[in-house]
Structure formats: structure tokens, C-alpha cells
């Protein structure tokens, strides 16, 4: 692949006129605060053409911002930004977001496999706009959007946003609103809510765990970016085995896929048997926090599962599933009491490479966005946006009942061993 993507100059998109809209400042909640300089990127891959895709989406986005006007504002930080006062907030000033229309002579099929070749990786990384230094500054737009049209007629929507203004579920809600307005609805079907004073305060142990995970030494280029598909048959086999062994208890697709990845990774990197290994998965707490319907700010916590590497690598996969289920069952308590699943001393002693962070986009709504030409054929992260320490993003349907995952789970030296372990489940 030579010339990859031709991009137009960025244009500013602001809310379309909406009489009576209130402009104010919004204090970031304790769920938001640790994320206000952290970017997130999502790529939505659409196989079928949409007439004038970039202009259609840009126009609908402007109308959606009349309802989601805080996203057209800017983050303001007073002092260090880490205290309990009004030190980090969104100034709703309608400065707008950045939008880029782009074209490529490549066909979408060249992207869909997301193989390990440098050319495919370069194409994937060109499909979104990124913040300088991969960090969000106070004067930066809260949302960067790019629509890339392919020679075959398909297109990719690349969305990069400041995580402090919305989590994945919130951004999925915004994109569905844009799609509804592009389709002719006069207003979004879900009324957006950005301020929810009833949200509980997070216990110190949850905040300390978040700060620790964000401070891990980045491994960066040492990690191999792998596009993984776990077939439906493999997932069903794990789920059936778990259910038959634990008196009919159900096992979700997420639990099965996560257990397989954690076990295969641990077996591939072969740490000492007594070495602790930490699994971190992000959980949407809207239900447990009684968030208002339509709330699109952050409402996620990191849930931790720690075990000796020998228990994960050599134990049965159904026991790994059970460890994950126990952690999920403890989620409501993370908001009610200051008792961490893993102690702070244990966290401090962990190496970055012994930590695996996983985000599932399975129920965030990205895969239901339809601008008029059908839902996405694939939703994924970009290679640039993967965590600097071992992690995975995905667990979305691949169209055949399996799940797709983009990951940087292991170092280059362990990539073949990991894929060989994964093949044993296929």
C-alpha cells in the first residue's frame, strides 16, 4: 500500500441553532475526573455506500450537538485537577469539534481482515484523527471525527473523543442520535442527560486502583497488535462445559471469551507459577448507580481479578470463568463500601506485563448505528489507541456468531505462542 488516505482540512462543527438551549458549565463527576486528558478511539466500518456520506454525517452531527451541546465545549482545569472542588469542568461555549472528510483508493476488503502486515496497520491508523501526543489538552476539542470513503463505496467513521466527557456507552448513544437525525427524525429518541447529581461518590479504593492502572509503565511498541476471532463453536463449548459443571449456572459470551484470552495469554508468556497475574475489565455501572436514563457521562469502574499464574494457566478454563463471574457479582459492592477486590500493596508489586486490561464494546450501541446504508460490518479500535500495557478491545459479533477482538496482549516474542494456545480452543 502506497498513498494511504487523502484527508481534507479539518472543519469546525458547531451545534445548529436551537432557540432556548442553555449554556453553562458542567462539573466532572468522580467517574469522569481521572479520564479528562485520556483519548478513546472507535472505528465503525460500513460496507454499503451512503450517498454523500461525509456531508450527511456532518450535517446530522451539527443537529445532534444542539442536544449534546457540552460535547461542543472545552475542558477547563483549575489547579491540579485532582481535588474535590470544582477543579475540572466542561465549559459549554460552543467552540465545536473537528471534522475531516477523507478518501482512499483502497477497497474495504483490504481493511476488514486487519492482518499483521505493516501496510494494513498503516491504513487502519489513518482512519481517525488523534490528539497531539495521544493526550487531550484543555484547549482541544472534545470530539474529533473523520469519515473515510473507500473506492468500493464503503466508508469508515473514525471517532476520537476526550474520555472525560463520555464513556463508551455515552458515545454510542451520541452516534445513534446522529444516525437518527441523518435518517430524518426531528430529535433523538433518547433525551440526553449530562448532569446527574444523584450519582454516588466512588470509594477511595476504586479511585486508587484507577490511578494505579493509568500510571503503569507503557510497553508501547514491544506489544504485538493482533486481530483475533474466537468462533461461536468455541464459545458455545466453554459455556456448555461451565453450565454442566456448575449446576446449570449460565455463562455469558463475554465471560467465555475473556477466560479463553486470559488463559491463553498466561500460558504463552509463562511467568513463574507463584507470580500473581491481574485481569482488569471495565464495567458499566449505570444500573447499579441508578443513573438517569439518557446519561452519557462516565459511569464505569475497573473490576479486578487476581490469581496465581499457575491457577490461570494450568487450571480448567471453566474455573477461570467462575473467577470472572465472582468478580462481576461483586460489582454492586464497589459503589457501597471501601473494600477493594485487590489490595493497594498487591497492585504496587505487580509488573505492567502481568496486568491484562480488557474492554468489551458488546452492549455499547456502536454496532447498531445506521446512517441509512445499514449497520457496521465491524467495530474496532485503531492500533494507535490500544492501551500502552497489555489489553484488548472488542467482543463484538463478527457476523457469524463469533466475537472479534483487537488486542496488544503479548510482546512480539510471545505472539506465536499465544496464537498457538488460542488455536487449541478453535
Coordinates of C-alpha atoms in Angstrom, one line a residue:
X1 CA 0.0 0.0 0.0
X2 CA 1.5 3.3 -1.0
X3 CA -0.5 6.5 -0.6
X4 CA -3.0 5.6 2.1
X5 CA -5.6 8.2 2.8
X6 CA -6.2 11.7 1.4
X7 CA -7.6 14.0 4.0
X8 CA -9.3 17.4 3.6
X9 CA -8.6 20.2 6.0
X10 CA -10.4 19.9 9.3
X11 CA -13.6 22.0 9.6
X12 CA -15.3 23.1 12.8
X13 CA -18.7 21.7 13.5
X14 CA -20.9 23.5 16.0
X15 CA -24.4 23.0 17.2
X16 CA -27.1 24.0 14.7
X17 CA -29.2 26.9 16.0
X18 CA -31.5 25.8 18.8
X19 CA -33.5 28.6 20.5
X20 CA -33.7 28.3 24.2
X21 CA -30.7 26.0 24.6
X22 CA -29.0 26.6 28.0
X23 CA -25.2 27.2 28.0
X24 CA -23.5 26.5 31.3
X25 CA -20.6 24.8 33.0
X26 CA -20.6 21.2 34.0
X27 CA -18.5 19.8 36.8
X28 CA -16.9 16.5 36.1
X29 CA -18.1 13.7 38.4
X30 CA -15.7 11.4 40.3
X31 CA -16.3 8.9 37.5
X32 CA -15.1 11.4 34.9
X33 CA -12.2 13.1 36.7
X34 CA -9.4 10.5 36.2
X35 CA -10.1 10.4 32.4
X36 CA -10.3 14.1 31.4
X37 CA -7.0 14.0 29.5
X38 CA -7.4 10.5 28.1
X39 CA -8.5 9.9 24.5
X40 CA -10.5 7.0 23.2
X41 CA -11.0 6.0 19.5
X42 CA -13.6 3.9 17.8
X43 CA -13.8 2.8 14.1
X44 CA -17.2 1.9 12.6
X45 CA -16.7 0.1 9.3
X46 CA -19.7 0.3 6.8
X47 CA -19.7 -2.0 3.8
X48 CA -22.6 -0.4 1.9
X49 CA -22.4 3.1 0.3
X50 CA -24.1 6.1 1.7
X51 CA -24.8 9.0 -0.7
X52 CA -22.6 11.9 0.3
X53 CA -21.5 10.1 3.5
X54 CA -19.3 12.9 4.9
X55 CA -21.8 15.7 4.3
X56 CA -24.7 13.6 5.6
X57 CA -23.0 12.7 8.8
X58 CA -21.6 16.2 9.3
X59 CA -25.0 17.8 9.0
X60 CA -26.6 15.3 11.3
X61 CA -23.8 15.8 13.8
X62 CA -24.4 19.5 13.9
X63 CA -28.0 19.0 14.7
X64 CA -27.2 16.3 17.3
X65 CA -24.8 18.8 19.1
X66 CA -27.8 21.0 19.8
X67 CA -28.9 18.3 22.1
X68 CA -25.4 17.2 23.2
X69 CA -24.1 20.7 23.4
X70 CA -21.5 20.0 26.2
X71 CA -19.5 18.0 23.6
X72 CA -19.0 21.2 21.6
X73 CA -17.4 22.8 24.7
X74 CA -13.9 22.6 26.3
X75 CA -12.4 21.1 29.4
X76 CA -11.2 23.7 31.9
X77 CA -8.8 22.7 34.7
X78 CA -8.4 24.8 37.8
X79 CA -5.4 24.0 40.0
X80 CA -4.1 20.4 39.8
X81 CA -7.3 18.9 38.6
X82 CA -7.3 16.2 41.2
X83 CA -9.1 17.7 44.2
X84 CA -12.6 17.5 45.4
X85 CA -13.6 21.1 44.4
X86 CA -14.9 22.4 41.1
X87 CA -11.4 21.9 39.7
X88 CA -12.2 20.2 36.4
X89 CA -15.3 21.1 34.4
X90 CA -16.8 21.4 30.9
X91 CA -17.3 25.0 29.7
X92 CA -20.2 24.8 27.3
X93 CA -19.0 27.5 24.9
X94 CA -20.0 26.0 21.5
X95 CA -16.4 26.2 20.2
X96 CA -17.2 23.0 18.3
X97 CA -15.4 19.8 17.3
X98 CA -13.1 18.9 14.4
X99 CA -14.5 17.1 11.3
X100 CA -12.4 15.7 8.4
X101 CA -13.7 14.2 5.1
X102 CA -11.2 11.7 3.6
X103 CA -10.9 9.3 0.6
X104 CA -8.7 6.3 -0.2
X105 CA -8.2 4.3 -3.4
X106 CA -8.2 1.1 -1.4
X107 CA -11.1 -1.3 -1.2
X108 CA -12.7 -2.0 2.2
X109 CA -11.8 -5.7 1.9
X110 CA -8.1 -4.7 2.4
X111 CA -9.0 -3.4 5.8
X112 CA -11.6 -5.9 7.0
X113 CA -9.0 -8.6 7.8
X114 CA -6.8 -6.3 10.0
X115 CA -3.9 -8.5 9.3
X116 CA -0.4 -8.1 10.9
X117 CA 1.2 -6.6 7.8
X118 CA 2.6 -3.1 8.1
X119 CA 0.5 -1.8 5.2
X120 CA -2.8 -2.9 6.7
X121 CA -1.8 -1.4 10.1
X122 CA -0.9 1.9 8.4
X123 CA -4.2 2.0 6.7
X124 CA -6.1 1.3 9.9
X125 CA -4.2 4.0 11.8
X126 CA -5.1 6.6 9.1
X127 CA -8.8 6.2 9.6
X128 CA -9.1 8.5 12.6
X129 CA -7.9 11.9 13.9
X130 CA -5.8 11.8 17.0
X131 CA -4.9 14.3 19.7
X132 CA -1.3 15.5 19.7
X133 CA 0.9 13.3 21.9
X134 CA -2.2 11.0 22.3
X135 CA -3.3 13.2 25.2
X136 CA -6.2 15.6 25.5
X137 CA -5.2 19.2 26.4
X138 CA -7.5 21.8 28.0
X139 CA -8.0 23.7 24.7
X140 CA -8.6 20.7 22.5
X141 CA -12.0 19.8 21.0
X142 CA -13.8 17.1 23.0
X143 CA -14.6 15.2 19.8
X144 CA -12.6 14.5 16.6
X145 CA -14.4 12.8 13.7
X146 CA -13.3 11.5 10.3
X147 CA -15.4 9.9 7.5
X148 CA -13.2 8.0 5.0
X149 CA -14.8 6.9 1.8
X150 CA -13.3 3.8 0.1
X151 CA -13.1 3.0 -3.7
X152 CA -15.7 0.3 -3.3
X153 CA -18.3 2.7 -1.9
X154 CA -18.0 1.6 1.7
X155 CA -16.9 4.0 4.4
X156 CA -15.3 4.2 7.8
X157 CA -16.4 6.5 10.6
X158 CA -13.5 7.3 12.9
X159 CA -14.4 8.8 16.3
X160 CA -11.9 10.0 18.8
X161 CA -13.1 11.8 21.9
X162 CA -12.0 13.0 25.3
X163 CA -12.9 10.2 27.7
X164 CA -13.8 12.8 30.4
X165 CA -16.9 13.9 28.6
X166 CA -18.4 10.5 27.8
X167 CA -17.7 6.8 28.3
X168 CA -18.3 4.2 25.5
X169 CA -22.0 3.8 26.3
X170 CA -22.4 7.6 26.2
X171 CA -20.5 7.9 22.8
X172 CA -22.6 5.0 21.4
X173 CA -25.7 7.0 22.5
X174 CA -24.5 10.1 20.7
X175 CA -23.7 8.2 17.5
X176 CA -27.1 6.6 17.4
X177 CA -28.6 10.1 17.8
X178 CA -26.6 11.3 14.8
X179 CA -27.8 8.4 12.8
X180 CA -31.4 9.0 13.8
X181 CA -31.2 12.7 12.7
X182 CA -29.5 11.6 9.5
X183 CA -32.4 9.3 8.9
X184 CA -35.0 12.2 9.2
X185 CA -36.1 12.1 12.9
X186 CA -36.7 15.6 14.3
X187 CA -34.9 14.8 17.6
X188 CA -33.1 11.9 19.2
X189 CA -35.2 9.1 20.5
X190 CA -33.3 9.2 23.8
X191 CA -33.2 12.5 25.6
X192 CA -29.5 13.1 26.6
X193 CA -28.6 13.8 30.2
X194 CA -25.1 15.0 31.1
X195 CA -25.6 16.2 34.8
X196 CA -26.7 13.6 37.3
X197 CA -26.2 14.8 40.8
X198 CA -27.6 11.6 42.2
X199 CA -24.5 9.5 41.2
X200 CA -22.7 8.1 44.2
X201 CA -19.2 9.0 45.1
X202 CA -16.6 6.4 44.3
X203 CA -14.8 4.8 47.3
X204 CA -11.1 5.7 47.6
X205 CA -10.1 2.2 46.8
X206 CA -11.8 2.4 43.4
X207 CA -10.1 5.7 42.6
X208 CA -6.7 4.4 43.8
X209 CA -7.0 1.4 41.6
X210 CA -7.8 3.6 38.6
X211 CA -4.9 5.9 39.2
X212 CA -2.5 2.9 39.6
X213 CA -3.7 1.4 36.3
X214 CA -3.3 4.7 34.5
X215 CA 0.2 5.1 35.9
X216 CA 1.6 1.7 34.7
X217 CA 4.8 2.0 32.6
X218 CA 3.8 1.8 29.0
X219 CA 5.2 -1.1 27.0
X220 CA 4.2 0.5 23.7
X221 CA 6.0 -0.9 20.6
X222 CA 7.0 -4.0 22.4
X223 CA 3.5 -5.3 22.1
X224 CA 2.2 -7.2 19.1
X225 CA -1.1 -5.9 17.7
X226 CA -3.3 -9.0 16.9
X227 CA -6.7 -9.2 15.3
X228 CA -8.4 -12.2 16.9
X229 CA -11.7 -14.0 16.1
X230 CA -13.0 -16.6 18.6
X231 CA -15.5 -18.8 16.7
X232 CA -19.1 -19.3 18.0
X233 CA -18.4 -23.0 18.3
X234 CA -15.5 -22.4 20.7
X235 CA -17.5 -20.0 22.9
X236 CA -20.5 -22.4 23.0
X237 CA -18.3 -25.2 24.1
X238 CA -16.9 -23.3 27.0
X239 CA -20.4 -22.1 28.0
X240 CA -21.8 -25.6 27.9
X241 CA -18.9 -27.0 29.9
X242 CA -19.3 -24.3 32.6
X243 CA -23.1 -24.8 32.8
X244 CA -22.9 -28.5 33.2
X245 CA -20.1 -28.3 35.8
X246 CA -21.8 -25.6 38.0
X247 CA -25.4 -26.8 38.3
X248 CA -26.8 -25.1 35.2
X249 CA -25.4 -21.6 36.0
X250 CA -25.3 -19.6 32.8
X251 CA -22.0 -18.3 31.2
X252 CA -22.1 -15.3 29.0
X253 CA -20.2 -14.9 25.7
X254 CA -18.1 -12.2 27.4
X255 CA -17.1 -14.4 30.3
X256 CA -16.2 -17.3 28.0
X257 CA -14.1 -15.2 25.6
X258 CA -12.4 -13.4 28.4
X259 CA -11.5 -16.6 30.2
X260 CA -10.0 -18.0 26.9
X261 CA -7.9 -14.9 26.3
X262 CA -6.6 -14.7 29.9
X263 CA -5.7 -18.4 30.0
X264 CA -4.0 -18.5 26.6
X265 CA -2.1 -15.3 27.3
X266 CA -0.8 -16.6 30.7
X267 CA 0.2 -19.9 29.1
X268 CA 2.1 -18.1 26.3
X269 CA 4.1 -15.7 28.5
X270 CA 4.9 -18.5 31.1
X271 CA 5.5 -16.5 34.3
X272 CA 6.7 -18.3 37.4
X273 CA 3.9 -20.4 38.9
X274 CA 3.5 -18.2 42.0
X275 CA 3.6 -14.9 40.1
X276 CA 0.3 -13.1 40.5
X277 CA -1.5 -12.1 37.3
X278 CA -4.2 -9.4 37.2
X279 CA -7.2 -9.2 35.0
X280 CA -8.9 -5.9 34.7
X281 CA -12.2 -5.4 32.9
X282 CA -14.3 -2.3 32.6
X283 CA -17.9 -2.4 33.8
X284 CA -20.8 -0.1 33.1
X285 CA -22.3 0.8 36.4
X286 CA -25.4 2.8 35.3
X287 CA -27.8 0.2 36.6
X288 CA -26.0 -0.1 40.0
X289 CA -25.5 3.6 40.3
X290 CA -29.2 4.3 39.4
X291 CA -28.1 6.8 36.7
X292 CA -30.8 8.7 34.9
X293 CA -32.0 7.4 31.6
X294 CA -30.0 9.0 28.8
X295 CA -27.0 9.8 31.0
X296 CA -23.9 9.8 28.7
X297 CA -21.1 10.9 31.1
X298 CA -18.8 8.3 32.5
X299 CA -20.2 5.6 34.7
X300 CA -17.6 2.8 34.6
X301 CA -15.3 1.2 37.1
X302 CA -12.4 -1.2 36.7
X303 CA -13.1 -4.6 38.2
X304 CA -10.1 -6.6 39.2
X305 CA -9.5 -10.3 39.3
X306 CA -6.1 -11.5 40.7
X307 CA -4.9 -15.1 40.7
X308 CA -1.6 -17.0 40.7
X309 CA -0.4 -17.6 37.1
X310 CA -0.4 -21.3 37.7
X311 CA -4.1 -21.3 38.5
X312 CA -4.9 -19.5 35.3
X313 CA -2.5 -21.3 33.0
X314 CA -2.9 -24.8 34.3
X315 CA -6.4 -24.8 35.8
X316 CA -9.5 -25.6 33.8
X317 CA -11.0 -22.8 31.7
X318 CA -14.3 -23.2 33.5
X319 CA -12.6 -22.3 36.8
X320 CA -11.3 -19.2 35.2
X321 CA -14.8 -18.3 34.1
X322 CA -16.0 -18.8 37.7
X323 CA -13.3 -16.4 39.0
X324 CA -14.6 -13.8 36.5
X325 CA -18.2 -14.4 37.4
X326 CA -17.4 -13.9 41.1
X327 CA -15.8 -10.5 40.3
X328 CA -18.9 -9.5 38.3
X329 CA -21.2 -10.4 41.2
X330 CA -19.2 -8.1 43.4
X331 CA -19.7 -5.1 41.2
X332 CA -22.6 -3.5 43.2
X333 CA -20.4 -3.5 46.3
X334 CA -17.7 -1.4 44.6
X335 CA -20.0 1.6 45.0
X336 CA -21.2 0.9 48.5
X337 CA -18.1 0.2 50.6
X338 CA -14.4 1.0 50.5
X339 CA -13.1 -2.6 50.2
X340 CA -11.0 -3.3 47.1
X341 CA -11.1 -6.6 45.4
X342 CA -7.3 -6.3 45.3
X343 CA -5.2 -4.5 47.9
X344 CA -3.1 -1.5 47.1
X345 CA 0.1 -3.2 48.2
X346 CA -0.6 -6.1 45.8
X347 CA -1.2 -3.7 43.0
X348 CA 2.0 -1.8 43.6
X349 CA 4.0 -5.0 43.4
X350 CA 2.6 -6.0 40.0
X351 CA 4.6 -5.5 36.8
X352 CA 2.8 -3.9 33.9
X353 CA 3.3 -7.1 31.8
X354 CA 1.4 -9.2 34.4
X355 CA -1.7 -7.0 34.0
X356 CA -4.3 -7.5 31.3
X357 CA -6.9 -4.8 30.7
X358 CA -10.0 -5.6 28.7
X359 CA -12.9 -3.5 27.4
X360 CA -16.0 -5.0 25.8
X361 CA -18.0 -2.9 23.4
X362 CA -20.6 -5.6 23.0
X363 CA -23.5 -3.6 24.6
X364 CA -22.5 0.0 23.9
X365 CA -24.6 0.5 20.8
X366 CA -21.8 1.1 18.3
X367 CA -22.8 -1.9 16.3
X368 CA -26.4 -0.6 16.0
X369 CA -25.6 2.7 14.4
X370 CA -27.2 3.1 10.9
X371 CA -26.9 6.3 8.9
X372 CA -29.1 4.9 6.1
X373 CA -27.0 2.2 4.5
X374 CA -27.1 -0.5 7.2
X375 CA -25.3 -1.2 10.4
X376 CA -21.5 -1.5 10.7
X377 CA -19.9 -4.7 9.4
X378 CA -17.2 -4.3 12.0
X379 CA -16.5 -2.1 15.0
X380 CA -13.0 -1.9 16.3
X381 CA -10.3 0.2 17.9
X382 CA -7.3 1.6 16.0
X383 CA -3.9 0.3 16.6
X384 CA -2.8 3.6 18.0
X385 CA -5.5 3.7 20.6
X386 CA -4.8 0.4 22.3
X387 CA -3.6 0.5 25.9
X388 CA 0.2 1.0 26.4
X389 CA 0.1 -2.1 28.6
X390 CA -1.4 -5.4 27.6
X391 CA -5.0 -5.1 26.6
X392 CA -7.9 -6.0 24.3
X393 CA -10.9 -4.2 22.9
X394 CA -13.8 -5.8 21.2
X395 CA -16.0 -8.9 21.9
X396 CA -18.4 -7.8 19.2
X397 CA -20.2 -10.2 16.9
X398 CA -18.2 -11.0 13.7
X399 CA -21.4 -11.7 11.7
X400 CA -21.1 -15.5 12.2
X401 CA -21.8 -15.7 15.9
X402 CA -18.2 -15.5 17.0
X403 CA -16.5 -12.4 18.5
X404 CA -13.8 -10.2 17.2
X405 CA -11.1 -8.7 19.3
X406 CA -8.3 -6.2 18.5
X407 CA -5.5 -6.7 21.0
X408 CA -2.0 -6.0 22.1
X409 CA -2.0 -8.8 24.6
X410 CA 1.6 -10.0 24.4
X411 CA 5.1 -8.9 23.4
X412 CA 6.3 -9.8 19.9
X413 CA 8.4 -12.6 21.2
X414 CA 5.2 -14.3 22.7
X415 CA 2.8 -13.7 19.8
X416 CA 3.3 -17.1 18.1
X417 CA 3.0 -18.9 21.4
X418 CA -0.2 -17.1 22.2
X419 CA -1.8 -17.8 18.8
X420 CA -0.8 -21.5 19.2
X421 CA -2.6 -21.6 22.5
X422 CA -5.6 -19.9 21.1
X423 CA -5.7 -22.4 18.2
X424 CA -6.3 -25.2 20.8
X425 CA -9.7 -23.7 21.5
X426 CA -10.7 -23.5 17.9

